[in-house]
XYZ file of C-alpha atoms in Angstrom:
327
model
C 257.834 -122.138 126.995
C 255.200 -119.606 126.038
C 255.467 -118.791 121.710
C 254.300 -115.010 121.842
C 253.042 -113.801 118.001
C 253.031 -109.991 117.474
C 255.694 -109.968 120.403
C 257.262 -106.795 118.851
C 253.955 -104.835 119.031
C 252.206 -103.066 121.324
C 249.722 -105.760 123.210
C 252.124 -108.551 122.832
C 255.423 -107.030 124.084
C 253.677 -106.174 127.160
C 252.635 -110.152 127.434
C 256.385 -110.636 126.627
C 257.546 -108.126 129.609
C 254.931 -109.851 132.104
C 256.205 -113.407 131.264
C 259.482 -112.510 132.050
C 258.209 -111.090 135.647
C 256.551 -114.114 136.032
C 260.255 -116.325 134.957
C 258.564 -117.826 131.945
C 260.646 -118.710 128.792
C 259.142 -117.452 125.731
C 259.578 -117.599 122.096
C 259.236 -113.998 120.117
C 257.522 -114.420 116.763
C 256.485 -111.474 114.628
C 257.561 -109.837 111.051
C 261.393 -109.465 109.911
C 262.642 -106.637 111.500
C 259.697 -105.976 113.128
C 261.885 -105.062 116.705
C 264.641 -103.360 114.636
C 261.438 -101.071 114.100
C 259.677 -100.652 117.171
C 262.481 -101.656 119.587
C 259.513 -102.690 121.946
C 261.627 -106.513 123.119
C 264.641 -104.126 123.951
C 265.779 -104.609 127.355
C 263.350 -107.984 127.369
C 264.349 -111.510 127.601
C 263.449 -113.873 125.052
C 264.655 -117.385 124.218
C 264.919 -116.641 120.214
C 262.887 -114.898 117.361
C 261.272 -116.564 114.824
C 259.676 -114.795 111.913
C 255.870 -115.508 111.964
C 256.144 -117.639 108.621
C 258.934 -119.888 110.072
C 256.755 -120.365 113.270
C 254.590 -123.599 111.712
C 258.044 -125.727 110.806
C 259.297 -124.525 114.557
C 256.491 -125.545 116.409
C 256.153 -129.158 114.371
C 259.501 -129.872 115.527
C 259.784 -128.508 118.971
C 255.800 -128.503 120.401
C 257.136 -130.817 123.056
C 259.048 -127.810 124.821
C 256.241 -125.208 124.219
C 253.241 -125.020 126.877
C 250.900 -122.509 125.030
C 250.546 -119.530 122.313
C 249.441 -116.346 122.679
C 248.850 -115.084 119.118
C 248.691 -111.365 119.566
C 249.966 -110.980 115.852
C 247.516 -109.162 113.553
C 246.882 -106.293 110.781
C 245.083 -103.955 113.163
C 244.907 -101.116 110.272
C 241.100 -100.156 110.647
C 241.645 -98.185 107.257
C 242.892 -101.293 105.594
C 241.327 -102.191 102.272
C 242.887 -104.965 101.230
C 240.724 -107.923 101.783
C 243.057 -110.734 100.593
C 245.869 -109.301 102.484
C 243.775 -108.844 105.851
C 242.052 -112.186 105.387
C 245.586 -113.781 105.297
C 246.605 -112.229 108.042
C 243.911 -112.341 110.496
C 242.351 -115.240 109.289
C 243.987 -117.831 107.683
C 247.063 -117.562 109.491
C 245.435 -117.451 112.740
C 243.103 -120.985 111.566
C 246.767 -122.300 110.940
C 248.030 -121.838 114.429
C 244.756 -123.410 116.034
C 244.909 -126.332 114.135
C 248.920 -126.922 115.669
C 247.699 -126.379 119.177
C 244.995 -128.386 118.201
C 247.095 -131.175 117.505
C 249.947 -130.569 119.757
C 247.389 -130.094 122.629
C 248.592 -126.457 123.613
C 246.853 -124.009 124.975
C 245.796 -121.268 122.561
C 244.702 -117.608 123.571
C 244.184 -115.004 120.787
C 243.219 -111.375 120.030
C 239.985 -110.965 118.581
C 238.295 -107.416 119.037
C 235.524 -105.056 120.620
C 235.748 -103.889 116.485
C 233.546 -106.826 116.000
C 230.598 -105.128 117.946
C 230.642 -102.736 115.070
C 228.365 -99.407 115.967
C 227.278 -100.826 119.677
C 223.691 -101.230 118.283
C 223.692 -105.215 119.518
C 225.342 -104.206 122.778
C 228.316 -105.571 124.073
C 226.968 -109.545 124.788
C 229.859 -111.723 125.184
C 227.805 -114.407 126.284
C 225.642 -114.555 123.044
C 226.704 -116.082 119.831
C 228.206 -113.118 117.751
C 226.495 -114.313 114.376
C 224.229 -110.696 114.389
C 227.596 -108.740 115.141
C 227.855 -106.252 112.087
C 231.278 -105.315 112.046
C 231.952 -101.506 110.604
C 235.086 -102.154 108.491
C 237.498 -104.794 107.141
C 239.798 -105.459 110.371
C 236.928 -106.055 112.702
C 235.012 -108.503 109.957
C 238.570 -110.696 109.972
C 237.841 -111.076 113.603
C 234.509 -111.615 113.650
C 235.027 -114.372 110.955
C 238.006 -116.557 112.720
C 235.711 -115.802 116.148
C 232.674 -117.439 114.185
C 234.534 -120.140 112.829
C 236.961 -121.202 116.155
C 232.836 -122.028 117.964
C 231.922 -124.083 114.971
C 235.036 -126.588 115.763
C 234.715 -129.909 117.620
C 238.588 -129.870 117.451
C 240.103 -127.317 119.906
C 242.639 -126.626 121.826
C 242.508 -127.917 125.352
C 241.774 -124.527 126.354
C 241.491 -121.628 123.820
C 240.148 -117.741 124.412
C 239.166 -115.335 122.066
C 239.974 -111.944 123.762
C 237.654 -108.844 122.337
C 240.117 -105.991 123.564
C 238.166 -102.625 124.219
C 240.301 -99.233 124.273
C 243.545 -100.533 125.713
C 246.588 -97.697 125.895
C 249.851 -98.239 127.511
C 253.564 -98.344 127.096
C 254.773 -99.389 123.829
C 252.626 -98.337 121.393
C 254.492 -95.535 120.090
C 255.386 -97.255 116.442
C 251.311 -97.397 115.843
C 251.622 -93.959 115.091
C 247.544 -93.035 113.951
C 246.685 -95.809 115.511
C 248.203 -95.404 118.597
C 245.728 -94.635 121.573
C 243.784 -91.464 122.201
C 246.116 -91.070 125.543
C 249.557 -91.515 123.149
C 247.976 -88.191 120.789
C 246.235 -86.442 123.872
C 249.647 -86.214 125.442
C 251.928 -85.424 122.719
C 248.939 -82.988 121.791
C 249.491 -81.104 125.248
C 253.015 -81.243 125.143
C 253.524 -79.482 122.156
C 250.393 -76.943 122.033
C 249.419 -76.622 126.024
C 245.966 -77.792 124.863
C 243.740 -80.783 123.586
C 241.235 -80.794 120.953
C 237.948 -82.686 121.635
C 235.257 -83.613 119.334
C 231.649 -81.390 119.854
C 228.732 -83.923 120.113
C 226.302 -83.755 117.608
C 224.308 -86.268 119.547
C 221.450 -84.997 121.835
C 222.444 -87.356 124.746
C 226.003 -86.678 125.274
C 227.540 -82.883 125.758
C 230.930 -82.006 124.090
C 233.535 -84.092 124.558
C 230.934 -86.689 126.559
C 231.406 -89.558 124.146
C 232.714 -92.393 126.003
C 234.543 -95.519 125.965
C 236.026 -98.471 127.738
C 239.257 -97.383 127.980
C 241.502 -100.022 129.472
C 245.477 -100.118 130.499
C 247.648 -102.450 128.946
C 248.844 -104.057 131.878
C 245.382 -104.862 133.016
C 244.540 -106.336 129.206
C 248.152 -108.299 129.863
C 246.781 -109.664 132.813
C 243.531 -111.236 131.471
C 246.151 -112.575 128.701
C 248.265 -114.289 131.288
C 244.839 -115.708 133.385
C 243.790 -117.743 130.294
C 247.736 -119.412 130.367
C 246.796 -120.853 133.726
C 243.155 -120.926 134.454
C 241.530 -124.174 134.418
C 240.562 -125.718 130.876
C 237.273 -126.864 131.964
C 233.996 -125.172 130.680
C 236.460 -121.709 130.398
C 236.787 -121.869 126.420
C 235.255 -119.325 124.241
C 234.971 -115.340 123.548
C 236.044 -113.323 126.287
C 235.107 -108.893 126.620
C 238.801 -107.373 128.185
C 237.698 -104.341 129.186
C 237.058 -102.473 132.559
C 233.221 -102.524 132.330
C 233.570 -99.402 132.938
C 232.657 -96.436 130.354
C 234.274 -93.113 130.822
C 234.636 -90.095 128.569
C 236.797 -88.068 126.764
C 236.820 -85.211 128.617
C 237.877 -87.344 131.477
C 240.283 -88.802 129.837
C 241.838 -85.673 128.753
C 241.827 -83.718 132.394
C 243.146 -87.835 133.735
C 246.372 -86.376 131.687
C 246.747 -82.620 132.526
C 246.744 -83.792 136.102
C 249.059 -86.397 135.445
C 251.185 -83.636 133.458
C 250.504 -81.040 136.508
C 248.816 -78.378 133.711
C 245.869 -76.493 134.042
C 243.055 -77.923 131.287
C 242.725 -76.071 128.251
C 239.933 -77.761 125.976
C 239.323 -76.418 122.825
C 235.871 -78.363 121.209
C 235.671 -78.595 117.399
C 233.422 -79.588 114.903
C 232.980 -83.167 114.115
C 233.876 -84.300 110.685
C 231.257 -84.501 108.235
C 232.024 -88.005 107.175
C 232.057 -89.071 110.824
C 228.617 -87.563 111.649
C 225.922 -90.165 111.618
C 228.699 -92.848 111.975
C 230.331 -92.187 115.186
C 230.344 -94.514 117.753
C 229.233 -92.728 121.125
C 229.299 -95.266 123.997
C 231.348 -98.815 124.293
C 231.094 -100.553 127.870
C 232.100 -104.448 128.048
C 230.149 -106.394 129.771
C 232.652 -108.461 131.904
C 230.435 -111.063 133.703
C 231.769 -113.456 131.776
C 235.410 -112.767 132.246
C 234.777 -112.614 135.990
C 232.896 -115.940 136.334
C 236.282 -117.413 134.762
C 237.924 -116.953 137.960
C 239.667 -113.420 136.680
C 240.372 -111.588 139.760
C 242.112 -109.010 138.687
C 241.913 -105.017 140.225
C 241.804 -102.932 137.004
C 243.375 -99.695 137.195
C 240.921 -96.887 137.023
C 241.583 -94.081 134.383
C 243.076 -91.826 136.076
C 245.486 -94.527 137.697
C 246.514 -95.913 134.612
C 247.083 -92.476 132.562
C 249.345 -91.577 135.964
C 251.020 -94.780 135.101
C 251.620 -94.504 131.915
C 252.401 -90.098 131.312
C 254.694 -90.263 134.433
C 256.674 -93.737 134.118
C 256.743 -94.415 130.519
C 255.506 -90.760 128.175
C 257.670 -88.558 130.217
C 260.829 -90.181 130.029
C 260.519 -91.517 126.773
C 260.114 -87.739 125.681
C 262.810 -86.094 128.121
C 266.070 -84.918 126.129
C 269.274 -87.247 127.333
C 270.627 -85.324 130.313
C 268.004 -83.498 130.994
C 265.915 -86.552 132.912
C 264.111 -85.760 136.164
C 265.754 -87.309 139.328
């Protein structure tokens, strides 16, 4: 059995949906209610739901049936001020879960965060120690805190991973609402107005709508998830980039869904925000050595294969009136 936190969300119902390919038992934890919210585990196949406070008493008493956790639960609210709140959260409650698997000798993979690169200035290192990473709000220091403190321990989990996720986008992740992915707005953007809205570039190196980023489809991110679940334990623990190592931008990102939509482009570029200027991020690329030399053999999608993926299988038909679905 595989325990699955933040298994009504967006990263970890897609873990949940490719256990269940792979006939794995798993074990939903998350928030009360959390799936009567999202509906993300509809249609998936779970062996119960726990609520993520009840999930410390569970695994005490049943850790003999459970093989590993994947704790994709998390306040991922970059606006979040709340320091107590997030540090309980991210933190505290993720230190909690280590020291079970710790105990119980499971394996333990969790989300940490490309956030804790803060503005790219460092790079995107995976293989140094992250103690210089400056993280640029309160989400991305919780990360960079339980990251810092899981390679202080002697105790660990036979095998544990740290995963920094880069831009991932995919299928269910329409209850994130502003926080859903650039792909998510882009599309309904299009949908509704025939035309996206792009950022102009007030830096010198990059032309409007240049910026770029790693952008990476979920399944892909899933799949560097399930590699850590059965990769060997020796000399494989640590921090781990999950990106595509590749950096793309915007503007490619934006035509990657007109095509996928059949539309001709229409870009409209508009000023960047005052309080962004100065402060935007203009370039993220993982560095994936690392992942690679674990044995991760995974074929990412490219861009354009993944927004096909996702607009024509998944945004379309979620957003096609009953009766009226293509054929």
């Amino acid at each position: 059995m595989i325990i699955v936190t933040g298994a009504a969300g967006f990263i970890g119902s897609n873990v949940v949906a490719a256990l269940n390919v792979h006939g794995a038992e798993v074990l939903a934890v998350d928030t009360p209610g959390a799936d009567a919210k999202t509906g993300n585990l509809a249609g998936l196949k779970i062996r119960g739901y726990v609520e993520k406070d009840a999930i410390f008493a569970w695994l005490e008493k049943n850790h003999a049936r459970v093989d590993g956790v994947v704790h994709m639960g998390a306040c991922s609210d970059t606006t979040e001020t709340n320091r107590d709140y997030m540090m309980s959260t991210n933190y505290e409650y993720t230190r909690s879960l280590w020291n079970l698997c710790t105990g119980y000798r499971k394996r333990f993979v969790y989300a940490s965060s490309a956030a804790t690169y803060g503005d790219g200035a460092l790079g995107y290192n995976d293989r140094e120690h992250p103690a210089k990473l400056k993280p640029l709000n309160l989400y991305g220091e919780s990360k960079q805190l339980f990251d810092l403190w899981a390679l202080e321990q002697s105790a660990t989990p036979p095998l544990w991973a740290g995963l920094k996720f880069f831009n991932v986008f995919g299928p269910r992740e329409q209850h994130k609402a502003r926080m859903a992915s650039v792909v998510f707005h882009f599309f309904h953007q299009i949908q509704k107005t025939g035309k996206a809205r792009l950022f102009k570039s007030d830096h010198p190196d990059y032309p409007d709508g240049g910026q770029m980023r790693d952008f990476i489809y979920v399944k892909d991110a899933v799949a560097a998830v399930l590699h850590f679940l059965h990769t060997p334990a020796t000399g494989n623990n640590g921090l781990y980039n999950v990106g595509t190592g590749v950096a793309r931008s915007y503007r490619d990102l934006t035509l990657g869904i007109f095509n996928a939509l059949g539309h001709v482009p229409h870009i409209d570029y508009i000023a960047m925000p005052d309080d962004l200027k100065g402060r935007y991020q203009y370039f993220t690329q993982a560095e994936t050595a690392k992942l690679l030399a674990s044995g991760f053999a995974h074929t990412f999608h490219t861009l354009e294969d993944g927004i096909a993926d996702y607009v024509r299988k998944h945004l379309l038909l979620e957003n096609t009136p009953r009766g009226n679905a293509a054929t």
